[in-house]
Coordinates of C-alpha atoms in Angstrom, one line a residue:
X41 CA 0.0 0.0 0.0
X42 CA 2.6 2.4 0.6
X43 CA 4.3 1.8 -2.6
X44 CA 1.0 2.5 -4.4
X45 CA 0.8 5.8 -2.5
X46 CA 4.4 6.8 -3.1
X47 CA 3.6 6.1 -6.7
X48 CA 0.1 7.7 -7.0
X49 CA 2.3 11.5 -5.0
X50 CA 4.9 11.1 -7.9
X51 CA 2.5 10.9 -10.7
X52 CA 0.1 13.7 -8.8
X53 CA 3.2 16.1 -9.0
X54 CA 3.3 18.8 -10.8
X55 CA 6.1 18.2 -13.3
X56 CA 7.8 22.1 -12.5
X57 CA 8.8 20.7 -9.0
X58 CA 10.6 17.4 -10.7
X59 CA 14.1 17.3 -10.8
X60 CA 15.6 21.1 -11.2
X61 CA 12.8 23.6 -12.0
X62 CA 15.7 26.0 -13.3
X63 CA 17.2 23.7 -15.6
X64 CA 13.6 22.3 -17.4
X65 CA 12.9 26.4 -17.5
X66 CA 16.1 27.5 -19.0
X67 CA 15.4 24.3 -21.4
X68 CA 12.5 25.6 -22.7
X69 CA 12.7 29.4 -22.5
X70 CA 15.6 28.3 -25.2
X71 CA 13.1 25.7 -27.4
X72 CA 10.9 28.8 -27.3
X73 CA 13.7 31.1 -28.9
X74 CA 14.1 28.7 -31.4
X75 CA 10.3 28.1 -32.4
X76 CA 10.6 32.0 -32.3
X77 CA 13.3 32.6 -34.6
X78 CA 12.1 30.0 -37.3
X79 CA 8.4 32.2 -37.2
X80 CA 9.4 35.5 -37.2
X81 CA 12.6 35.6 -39.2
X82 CA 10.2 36.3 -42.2
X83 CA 8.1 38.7 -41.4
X84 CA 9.9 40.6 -38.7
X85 CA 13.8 40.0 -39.4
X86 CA 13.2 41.1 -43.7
X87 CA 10.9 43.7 -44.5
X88 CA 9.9 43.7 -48.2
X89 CA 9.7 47.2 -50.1
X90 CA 9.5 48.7 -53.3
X91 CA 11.7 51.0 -55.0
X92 CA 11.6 54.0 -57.3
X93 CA 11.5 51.3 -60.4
X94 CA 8.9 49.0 -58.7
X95 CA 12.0 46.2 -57.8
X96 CA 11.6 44.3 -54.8
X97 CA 13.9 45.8 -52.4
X98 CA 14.6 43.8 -48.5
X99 CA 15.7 45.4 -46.0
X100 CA 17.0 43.2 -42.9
X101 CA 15.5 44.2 -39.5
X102 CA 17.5 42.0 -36.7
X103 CA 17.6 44.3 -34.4
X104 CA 13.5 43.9 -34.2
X105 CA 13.7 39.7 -34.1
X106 CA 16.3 39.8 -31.7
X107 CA 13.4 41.7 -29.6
X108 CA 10.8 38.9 -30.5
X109 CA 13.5 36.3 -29.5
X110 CA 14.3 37.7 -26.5
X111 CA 11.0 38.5 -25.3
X112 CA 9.6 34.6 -26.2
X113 CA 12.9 33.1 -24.5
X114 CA 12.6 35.2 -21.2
X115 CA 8.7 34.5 -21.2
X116 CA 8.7 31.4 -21.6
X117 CA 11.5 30.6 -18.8
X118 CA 9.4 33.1 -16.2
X119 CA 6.4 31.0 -16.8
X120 CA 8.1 28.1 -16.1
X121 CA 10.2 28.5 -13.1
X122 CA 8.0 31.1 -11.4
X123 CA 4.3 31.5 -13.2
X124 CA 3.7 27.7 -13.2
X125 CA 4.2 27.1 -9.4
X126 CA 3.0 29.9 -7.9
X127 CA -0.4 29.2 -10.0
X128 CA 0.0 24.9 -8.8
X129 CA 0.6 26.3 -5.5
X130 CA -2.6 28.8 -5.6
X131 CA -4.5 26.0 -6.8
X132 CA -3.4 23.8 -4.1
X133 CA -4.4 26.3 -1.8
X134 CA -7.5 26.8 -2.8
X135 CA -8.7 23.2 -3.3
X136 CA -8.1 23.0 0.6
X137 CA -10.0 25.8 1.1
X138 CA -12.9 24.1 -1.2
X139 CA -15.4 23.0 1.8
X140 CA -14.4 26.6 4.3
X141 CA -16.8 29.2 3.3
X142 CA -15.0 32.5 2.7
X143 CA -16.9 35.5 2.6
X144 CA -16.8 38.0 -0.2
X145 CA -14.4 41.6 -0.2
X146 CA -16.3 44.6 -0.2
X147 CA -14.8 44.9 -3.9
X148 CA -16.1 42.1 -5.5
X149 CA -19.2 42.0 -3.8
X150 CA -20.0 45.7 -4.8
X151 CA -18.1 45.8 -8.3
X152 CA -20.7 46.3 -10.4
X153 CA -22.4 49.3 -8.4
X154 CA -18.9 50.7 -8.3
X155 CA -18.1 50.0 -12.0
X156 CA -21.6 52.1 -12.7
X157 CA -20.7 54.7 -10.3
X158 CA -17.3 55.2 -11.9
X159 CA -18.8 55.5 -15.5
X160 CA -21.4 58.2 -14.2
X161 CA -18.4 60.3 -13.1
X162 CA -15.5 59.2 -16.2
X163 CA -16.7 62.3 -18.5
X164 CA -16.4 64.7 -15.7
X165 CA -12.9 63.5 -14.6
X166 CA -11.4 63.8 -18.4
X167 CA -13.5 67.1 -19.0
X168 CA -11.1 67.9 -15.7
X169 CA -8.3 66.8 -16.2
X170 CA -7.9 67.4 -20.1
X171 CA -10.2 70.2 -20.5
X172 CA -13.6 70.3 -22.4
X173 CA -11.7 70.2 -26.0
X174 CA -9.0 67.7 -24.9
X175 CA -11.2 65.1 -23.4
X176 CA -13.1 64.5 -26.3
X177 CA -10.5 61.9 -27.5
X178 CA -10.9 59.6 -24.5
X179 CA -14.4 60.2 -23.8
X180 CA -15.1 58.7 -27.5
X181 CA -12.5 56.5 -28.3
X182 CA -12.0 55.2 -25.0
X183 CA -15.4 55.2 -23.2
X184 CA -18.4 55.2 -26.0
X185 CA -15.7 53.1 -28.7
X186 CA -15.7 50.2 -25.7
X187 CA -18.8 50.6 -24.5
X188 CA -20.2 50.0 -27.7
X189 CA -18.5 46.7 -27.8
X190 CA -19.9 45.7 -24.2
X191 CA -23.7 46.3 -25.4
X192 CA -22.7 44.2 -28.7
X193 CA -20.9 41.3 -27.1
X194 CA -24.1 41.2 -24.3
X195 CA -26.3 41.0 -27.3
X196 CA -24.6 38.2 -28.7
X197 CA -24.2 36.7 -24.9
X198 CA -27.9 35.8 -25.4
X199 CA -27.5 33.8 -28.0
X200 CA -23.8 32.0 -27.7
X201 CA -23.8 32.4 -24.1
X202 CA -27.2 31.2 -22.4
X203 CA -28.5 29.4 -25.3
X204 CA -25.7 28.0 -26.7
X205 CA -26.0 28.8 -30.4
X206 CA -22.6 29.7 -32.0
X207 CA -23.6 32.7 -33.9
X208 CA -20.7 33.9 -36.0
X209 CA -23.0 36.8 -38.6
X210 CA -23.9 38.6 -35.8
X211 CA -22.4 41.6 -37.1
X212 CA -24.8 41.8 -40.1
X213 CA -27.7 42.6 -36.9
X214 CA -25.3 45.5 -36.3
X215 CA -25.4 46.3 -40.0
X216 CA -28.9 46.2 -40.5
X217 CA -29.7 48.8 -36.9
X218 CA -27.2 51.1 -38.9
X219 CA -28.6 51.0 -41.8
X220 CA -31.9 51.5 -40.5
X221 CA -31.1 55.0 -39.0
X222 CA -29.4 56.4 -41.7
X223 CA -31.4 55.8 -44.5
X224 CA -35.0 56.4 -42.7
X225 CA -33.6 59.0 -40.7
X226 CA -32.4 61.0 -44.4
X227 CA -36.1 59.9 -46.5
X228 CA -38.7 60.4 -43.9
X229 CA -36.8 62.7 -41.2
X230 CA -37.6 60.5 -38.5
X231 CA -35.7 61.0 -35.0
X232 CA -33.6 59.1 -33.5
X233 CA -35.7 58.2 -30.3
X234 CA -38.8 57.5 -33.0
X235 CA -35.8 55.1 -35.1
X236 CA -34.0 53.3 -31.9
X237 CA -36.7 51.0 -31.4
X238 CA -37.4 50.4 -34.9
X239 CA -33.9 49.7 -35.8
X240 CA -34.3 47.2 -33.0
X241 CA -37.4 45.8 -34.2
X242 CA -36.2 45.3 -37.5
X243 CA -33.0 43.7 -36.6
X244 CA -34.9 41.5 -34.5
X245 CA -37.0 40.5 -37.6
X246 CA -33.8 39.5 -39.6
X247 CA -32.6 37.8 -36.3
X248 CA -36.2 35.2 -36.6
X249 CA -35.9 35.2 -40.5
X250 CA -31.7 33.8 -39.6
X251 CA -33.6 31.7 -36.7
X252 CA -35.9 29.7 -39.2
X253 CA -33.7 28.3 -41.5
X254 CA -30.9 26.9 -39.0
X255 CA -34.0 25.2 -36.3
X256 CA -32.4 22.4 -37.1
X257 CA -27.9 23.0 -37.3
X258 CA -25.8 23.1 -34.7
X259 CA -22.3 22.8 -33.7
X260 CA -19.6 23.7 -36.7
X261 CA -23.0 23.8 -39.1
X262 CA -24.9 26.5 -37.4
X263 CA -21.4 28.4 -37.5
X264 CA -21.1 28.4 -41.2
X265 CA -25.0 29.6 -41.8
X266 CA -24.3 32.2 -39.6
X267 CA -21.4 33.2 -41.3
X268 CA -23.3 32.9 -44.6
X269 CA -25.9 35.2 -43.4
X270 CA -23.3 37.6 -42.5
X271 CA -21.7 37.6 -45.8
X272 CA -24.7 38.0 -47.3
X273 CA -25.9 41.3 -45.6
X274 CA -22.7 42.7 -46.5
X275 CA -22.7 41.8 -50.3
X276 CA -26.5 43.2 -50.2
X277 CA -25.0 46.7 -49.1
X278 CA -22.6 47.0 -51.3
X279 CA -24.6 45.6 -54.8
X280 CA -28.0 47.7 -53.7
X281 CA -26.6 50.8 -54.8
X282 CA -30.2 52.4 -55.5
X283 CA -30.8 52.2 -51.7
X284 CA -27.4 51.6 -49.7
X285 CA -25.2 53.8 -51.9
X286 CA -22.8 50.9 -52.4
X287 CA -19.2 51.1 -51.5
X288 CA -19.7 55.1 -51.0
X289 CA -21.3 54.1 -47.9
X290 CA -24.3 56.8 -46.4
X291 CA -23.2 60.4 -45.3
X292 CA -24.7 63.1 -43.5
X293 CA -26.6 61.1 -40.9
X294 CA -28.5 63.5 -38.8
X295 CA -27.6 63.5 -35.2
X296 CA -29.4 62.5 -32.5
X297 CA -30.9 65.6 -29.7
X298 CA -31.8 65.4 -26.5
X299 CA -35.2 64.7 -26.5
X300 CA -36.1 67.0 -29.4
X301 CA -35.7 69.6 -26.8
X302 CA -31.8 70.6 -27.6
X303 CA -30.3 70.0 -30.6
X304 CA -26.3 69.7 -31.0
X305 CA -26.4 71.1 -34.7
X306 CA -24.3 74.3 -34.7
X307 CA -26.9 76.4 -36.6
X308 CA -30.2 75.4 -34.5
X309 CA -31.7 77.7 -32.4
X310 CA -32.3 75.5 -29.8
X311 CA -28.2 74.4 -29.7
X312 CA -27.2 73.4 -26.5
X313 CA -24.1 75.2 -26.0
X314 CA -26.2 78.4 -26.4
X315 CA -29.1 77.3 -24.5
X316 CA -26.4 77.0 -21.3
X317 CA -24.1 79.9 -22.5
X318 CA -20.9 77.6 -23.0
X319 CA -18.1 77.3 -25.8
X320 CA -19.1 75.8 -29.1
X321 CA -17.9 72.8 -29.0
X322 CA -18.0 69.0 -30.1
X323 CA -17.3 67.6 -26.8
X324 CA -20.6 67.8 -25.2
X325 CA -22.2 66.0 -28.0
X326 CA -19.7 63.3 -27.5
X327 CA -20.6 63.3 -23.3
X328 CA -24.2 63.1 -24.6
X329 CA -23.2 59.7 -26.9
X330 CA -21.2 58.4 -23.9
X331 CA -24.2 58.8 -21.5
X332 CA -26.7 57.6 -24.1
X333 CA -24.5 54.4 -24.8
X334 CA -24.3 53.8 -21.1
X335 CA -28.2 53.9 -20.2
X336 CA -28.1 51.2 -23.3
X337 CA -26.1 49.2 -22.0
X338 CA -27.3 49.5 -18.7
X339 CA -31.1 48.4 -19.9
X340 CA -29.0 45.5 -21.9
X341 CA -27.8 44.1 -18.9
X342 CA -31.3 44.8 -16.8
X343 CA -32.9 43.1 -19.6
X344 CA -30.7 39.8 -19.7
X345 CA -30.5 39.6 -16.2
X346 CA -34.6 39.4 -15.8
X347 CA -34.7 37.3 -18.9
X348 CA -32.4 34.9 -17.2
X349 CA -34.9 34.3 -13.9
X350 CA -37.8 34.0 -16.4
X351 CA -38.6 30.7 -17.9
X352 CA -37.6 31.2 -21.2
X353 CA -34.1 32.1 -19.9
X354 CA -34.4 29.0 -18.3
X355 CA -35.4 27.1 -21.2
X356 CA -32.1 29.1 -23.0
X357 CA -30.1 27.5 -20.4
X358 CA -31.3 23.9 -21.2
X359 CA -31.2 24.3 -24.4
X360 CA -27.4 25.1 -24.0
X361 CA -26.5 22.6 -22.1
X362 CA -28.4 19.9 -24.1
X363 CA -31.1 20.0 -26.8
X364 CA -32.3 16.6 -26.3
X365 CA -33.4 16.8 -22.9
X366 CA -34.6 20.4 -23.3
X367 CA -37.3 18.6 -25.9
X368 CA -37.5 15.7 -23.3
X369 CA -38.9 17.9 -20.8
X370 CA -41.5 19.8 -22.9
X371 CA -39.7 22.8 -23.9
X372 CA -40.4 24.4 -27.5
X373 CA -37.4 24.3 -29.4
X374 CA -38.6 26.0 -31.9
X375 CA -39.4 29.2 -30.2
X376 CA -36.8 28.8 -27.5
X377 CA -34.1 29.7 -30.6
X378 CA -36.0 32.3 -32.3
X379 CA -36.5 34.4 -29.4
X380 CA -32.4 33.7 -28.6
X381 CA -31.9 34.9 -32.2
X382 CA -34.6 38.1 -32.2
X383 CA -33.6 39.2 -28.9
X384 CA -30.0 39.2 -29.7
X385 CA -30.4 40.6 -32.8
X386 CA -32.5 43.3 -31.2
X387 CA -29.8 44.9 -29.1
X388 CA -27.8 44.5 -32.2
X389 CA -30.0 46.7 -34.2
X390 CA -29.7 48.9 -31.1
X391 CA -26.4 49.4 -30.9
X392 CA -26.2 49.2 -34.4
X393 CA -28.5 52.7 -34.8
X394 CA -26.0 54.2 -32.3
X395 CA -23.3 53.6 -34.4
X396 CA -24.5 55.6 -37.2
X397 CA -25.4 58.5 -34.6
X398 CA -21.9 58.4 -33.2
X399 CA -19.9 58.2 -37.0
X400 CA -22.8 59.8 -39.0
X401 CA -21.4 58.0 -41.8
X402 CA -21.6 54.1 -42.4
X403 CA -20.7 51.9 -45.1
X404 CA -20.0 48.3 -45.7
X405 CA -16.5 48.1 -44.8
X406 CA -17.8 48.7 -41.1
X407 CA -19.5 45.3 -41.1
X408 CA -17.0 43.1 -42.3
X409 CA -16.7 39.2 -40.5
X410 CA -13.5 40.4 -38.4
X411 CA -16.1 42.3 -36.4
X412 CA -17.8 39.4 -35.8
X413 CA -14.7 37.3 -34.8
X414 CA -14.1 40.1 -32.5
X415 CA -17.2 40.4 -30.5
X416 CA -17.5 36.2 -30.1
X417 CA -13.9 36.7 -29.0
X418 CA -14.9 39.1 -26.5
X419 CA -17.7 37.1 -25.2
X420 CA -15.4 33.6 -25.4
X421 CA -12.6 35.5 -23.6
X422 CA -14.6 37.1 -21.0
X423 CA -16.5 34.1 -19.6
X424 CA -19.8 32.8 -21.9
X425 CA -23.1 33.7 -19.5
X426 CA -21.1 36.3 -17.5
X427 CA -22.2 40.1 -18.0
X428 CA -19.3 41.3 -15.5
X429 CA -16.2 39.0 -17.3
X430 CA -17.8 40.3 -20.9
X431 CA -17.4 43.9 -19.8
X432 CA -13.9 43.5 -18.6
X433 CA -12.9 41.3 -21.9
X434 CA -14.0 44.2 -23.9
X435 CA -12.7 47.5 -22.0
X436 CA -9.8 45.7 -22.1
X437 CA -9.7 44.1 -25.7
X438 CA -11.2 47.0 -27.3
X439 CA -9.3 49.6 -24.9
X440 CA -6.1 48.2 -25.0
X441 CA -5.9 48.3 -28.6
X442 CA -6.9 52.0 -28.7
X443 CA -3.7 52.6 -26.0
X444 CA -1.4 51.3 -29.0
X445 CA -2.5 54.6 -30.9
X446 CA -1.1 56.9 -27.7
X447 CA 2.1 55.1 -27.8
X448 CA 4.3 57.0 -29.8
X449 CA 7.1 57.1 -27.7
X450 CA 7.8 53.6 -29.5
X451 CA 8.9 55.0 -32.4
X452 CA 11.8 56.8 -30.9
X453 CA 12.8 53.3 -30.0
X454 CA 12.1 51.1 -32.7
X455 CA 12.4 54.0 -36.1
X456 CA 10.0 56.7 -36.9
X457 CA 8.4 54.4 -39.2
X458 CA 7.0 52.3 -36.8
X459 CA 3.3 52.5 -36.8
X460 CA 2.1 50.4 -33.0
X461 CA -1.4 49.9 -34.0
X462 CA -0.5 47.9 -36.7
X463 CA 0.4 45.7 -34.3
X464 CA -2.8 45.6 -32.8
X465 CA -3.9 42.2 -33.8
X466 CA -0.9 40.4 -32.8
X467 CA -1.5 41.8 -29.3
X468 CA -4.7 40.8 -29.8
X469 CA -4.2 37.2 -30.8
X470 CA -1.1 37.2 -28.1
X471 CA -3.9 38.0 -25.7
X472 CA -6.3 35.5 -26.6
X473 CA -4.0 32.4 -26.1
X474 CA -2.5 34.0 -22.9
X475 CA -6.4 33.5 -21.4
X476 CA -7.0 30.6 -22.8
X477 CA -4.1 29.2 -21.4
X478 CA -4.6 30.9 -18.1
X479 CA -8.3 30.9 -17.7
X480 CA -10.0 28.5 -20.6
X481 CA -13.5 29.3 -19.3
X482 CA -12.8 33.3 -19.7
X483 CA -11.8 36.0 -17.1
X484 CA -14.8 35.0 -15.1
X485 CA -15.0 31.2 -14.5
X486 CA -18.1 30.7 -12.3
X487 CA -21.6 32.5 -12.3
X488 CA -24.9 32.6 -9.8
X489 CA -27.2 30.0 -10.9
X490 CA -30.8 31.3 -11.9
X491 CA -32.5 28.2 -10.2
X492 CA -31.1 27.6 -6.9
X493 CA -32.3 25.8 -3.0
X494 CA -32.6 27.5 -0.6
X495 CA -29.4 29.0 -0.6
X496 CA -27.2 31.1 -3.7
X497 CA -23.9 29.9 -4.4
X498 CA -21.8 30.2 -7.2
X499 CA -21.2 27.9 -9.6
X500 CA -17.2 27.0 -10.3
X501 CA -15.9 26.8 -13.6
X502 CA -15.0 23.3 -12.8
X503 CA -18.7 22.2 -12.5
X504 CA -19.5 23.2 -15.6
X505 CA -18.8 22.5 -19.4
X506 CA -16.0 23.9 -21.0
X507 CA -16.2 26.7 -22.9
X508 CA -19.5 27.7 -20.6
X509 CA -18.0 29.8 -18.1

């Protein structure tokens, strides 16, 4: 018996604490500089240009792969020796710790509230800090840009996340709200409050007419309609020149006013900066988008939230998990995807008609499938089902790759002609694997349970499927 044991706490050992942890990590920090070198030597050591009499000119950049090499090598040997047993070690820890109830920080217990509370004040601390002209760069592209992205990847939470259908056109719902504001807002002069929930309702229409045809896909088929349907919105805007104006995209979208009360046009009499007596300025229209976008996001989230303790989020939830027993216990199928696809598509169509407020110009190259990809990614990444880890996937997906465009001081390092948000979706892709690898289920790994006796807890990542959160 004690052999077996002994044998059992050998195999149960992590291998970083087998033998010299040092050694295996300077091993392969130097596999990883290899693997490195033989990926990047292509397109980071030669860079391929053209010259005055179109010949292909290459110009070797080793200084730049030595970085990549470097930075692989020394990452991969931190991970090992140091990364690797402090997370066995954590892990350890807390599987000890599994049957000792711990009670909650203040922090996490209150972060949404606080999150909320923070967002209420964020245009009022740039406005201070950068003045009113200054902080209309990070009020827009750093707090209406990513929220944007957070009301999207909730929208498409409904459908990937609680009922379980891989959606991967759900940009063409996005397409269709934008769409639906600029062209009836220009023919018929509707407002934007009158066109907000139309857009929505429309885009909720396309969502059923997607939701009929794939009743009965799923898995890696379901995936390809999608896409399909996708593609298909997008080759419709561009070949319906009569109505979409092709490849030249819609311009002049009127913008949106508070209520029909003040206007942010420069020439209305009613414009808010001289109602109030302030500077002309495009900075309080831009607070106006940011607060607008948060009260939509914020009635997103109230929305799925209620939807969830209601029996058709219920019914989303078992149809998730599996479709089989979903039918066996009397659920409609039918209308169980349909309304995941509508409602979906109906936040879509709302964020969507926001869009075209914010840019007042749209076009097809704003729809494309990378959209797509990057939303599902956000919703993957920050924990399928979970409002809070989709919120911090996108601030810091979307956000982080803004911060690439303030980080200039890069070039003074690597040549004026380095441009860092080209590098954007490396980082990107860099990112994803890091959190897969680190947390597969996303940055949140458990969730409250909508049915629950007599007592609340939440559900672990390790209870539930992968991929669910």
């Amino acid at each position: 018996m004690s052999n077996i044991s002994n044998t059992a706490n050998i195999i149960d050992t992590p291998l970083s604490v087998r033998g010299n942890p040092t050694t295996r990590a300077l091993r392969e920090g130097l596999y990883a500089g290899i693997i490195s070198l033989g990926l990047f030597v292509l397109f980071v050591g030669l860079e391929s240009t053209q010259n005055i009499r179109n010949e292909l000119v290459l110009q070797e950049r080793w200084w730049l792969l030595a970085i990549f090499v470097i930075v692989a090598a020394v990452g991969r040997f931190l991970s090992v020796a140091y990364v690797r047993p402090w997370m066995a070690a954590h892990k350890a820890a807390a599987a000890t710790q599994t049957g000792e109830e711990t009670e909650e920080s203040f922090l996490k217990r209150n972060f949404s509230k606080i999150a909320i509370v923070a967002l209420l004040f964020y245009p009022a601390l740039a406005v201070a800090l950068f003045g009113v002209q200054g902080s209309l760069k990070w009020v827009d592209n750093f707090g209406i840009q990513i929220l944007i992205y957070v009301m999207l990847a909730w929208g498409l939470n409904i459908v990937v996340g609680l009922a379980g259908l891989l959606d991967l056109g759900y940009v063409a719902f996005y397409a269709v709200g934008a769409y639906s504001y600029a062209l009836l807002s220009q023919q018929f002069g509707f407002s934007f409050w009158v066109l907000l929930p139309l857009a929505g309702i429309l885009a909720a229409f396309w969502g059923m007419i997607l939701g009929f045809p794939v009743l009965r896909l799923k898995g890696d088929y379901l995936a390809i309609v999608t896409l399909a349907f996708g593609e298909i919105i997008r080759l419709v805007l561009i070949n319906w020149t009569e109505v979409t104006r092709g490849t030249f995209g819609v311009s002049g979208i009127p913008k949106a006013s508070i209520f029909g009360i003040w206007s942010f046009d420069v020439g209305a009499p009613n414009n808010f900066a001289k109602a109030f007596g302030l500077p002309m300025s495009s900075a309080y229209y831009k607070i106006f988008l940011f607060y607008l976008i948060l009260a939509l996001c914020l009635l997103t989230a109230y929305i799925t939230i209620r939807l969830r303790r209601m029996p058709i989020g219920r019914a989303w939830e078992a149809l998730r998990e599996d479709e089989i027993a979903c039918r066996s216990l009397g659920i409609n199928t039918v209308t169980t995807k349909l309304t995941a696809f509508a409602i979906g598509a109906m936040f879509g169509g709302f964020a969507g008609s926001f869009f075209a407020v914010r840019q007042g110009f749209v076009s097809p190259e704003s729809f494309v499938f990378l959209e797509s990809a990057i939303i599902l990614a956000i919703v993957v990444l920050g924990g399928m089902g979970s409002l809070v880890g989709i919120a911090i996937a996108a601030a810091v997906m979307i956000g982080g790759t803004e911060l690439l465009r303030e980080l200039q001081f890069l070039k003074q390092i690597f040549g004026p002609d380095f441009t860092p948000e080209l590098y954007r979706m490396l980082i990107f892709g860099l990112a994803m694997i890091i959190v897969m690898v680190w947390k597969p289920r996303g940055f949140v790994g458990s969730r409250e349970p909508t049915a629950f006796l007599k007592e609340r807890k939440t559900v672990s990542g390790s209870f539930t499927k992968e991929g669910h959160g």
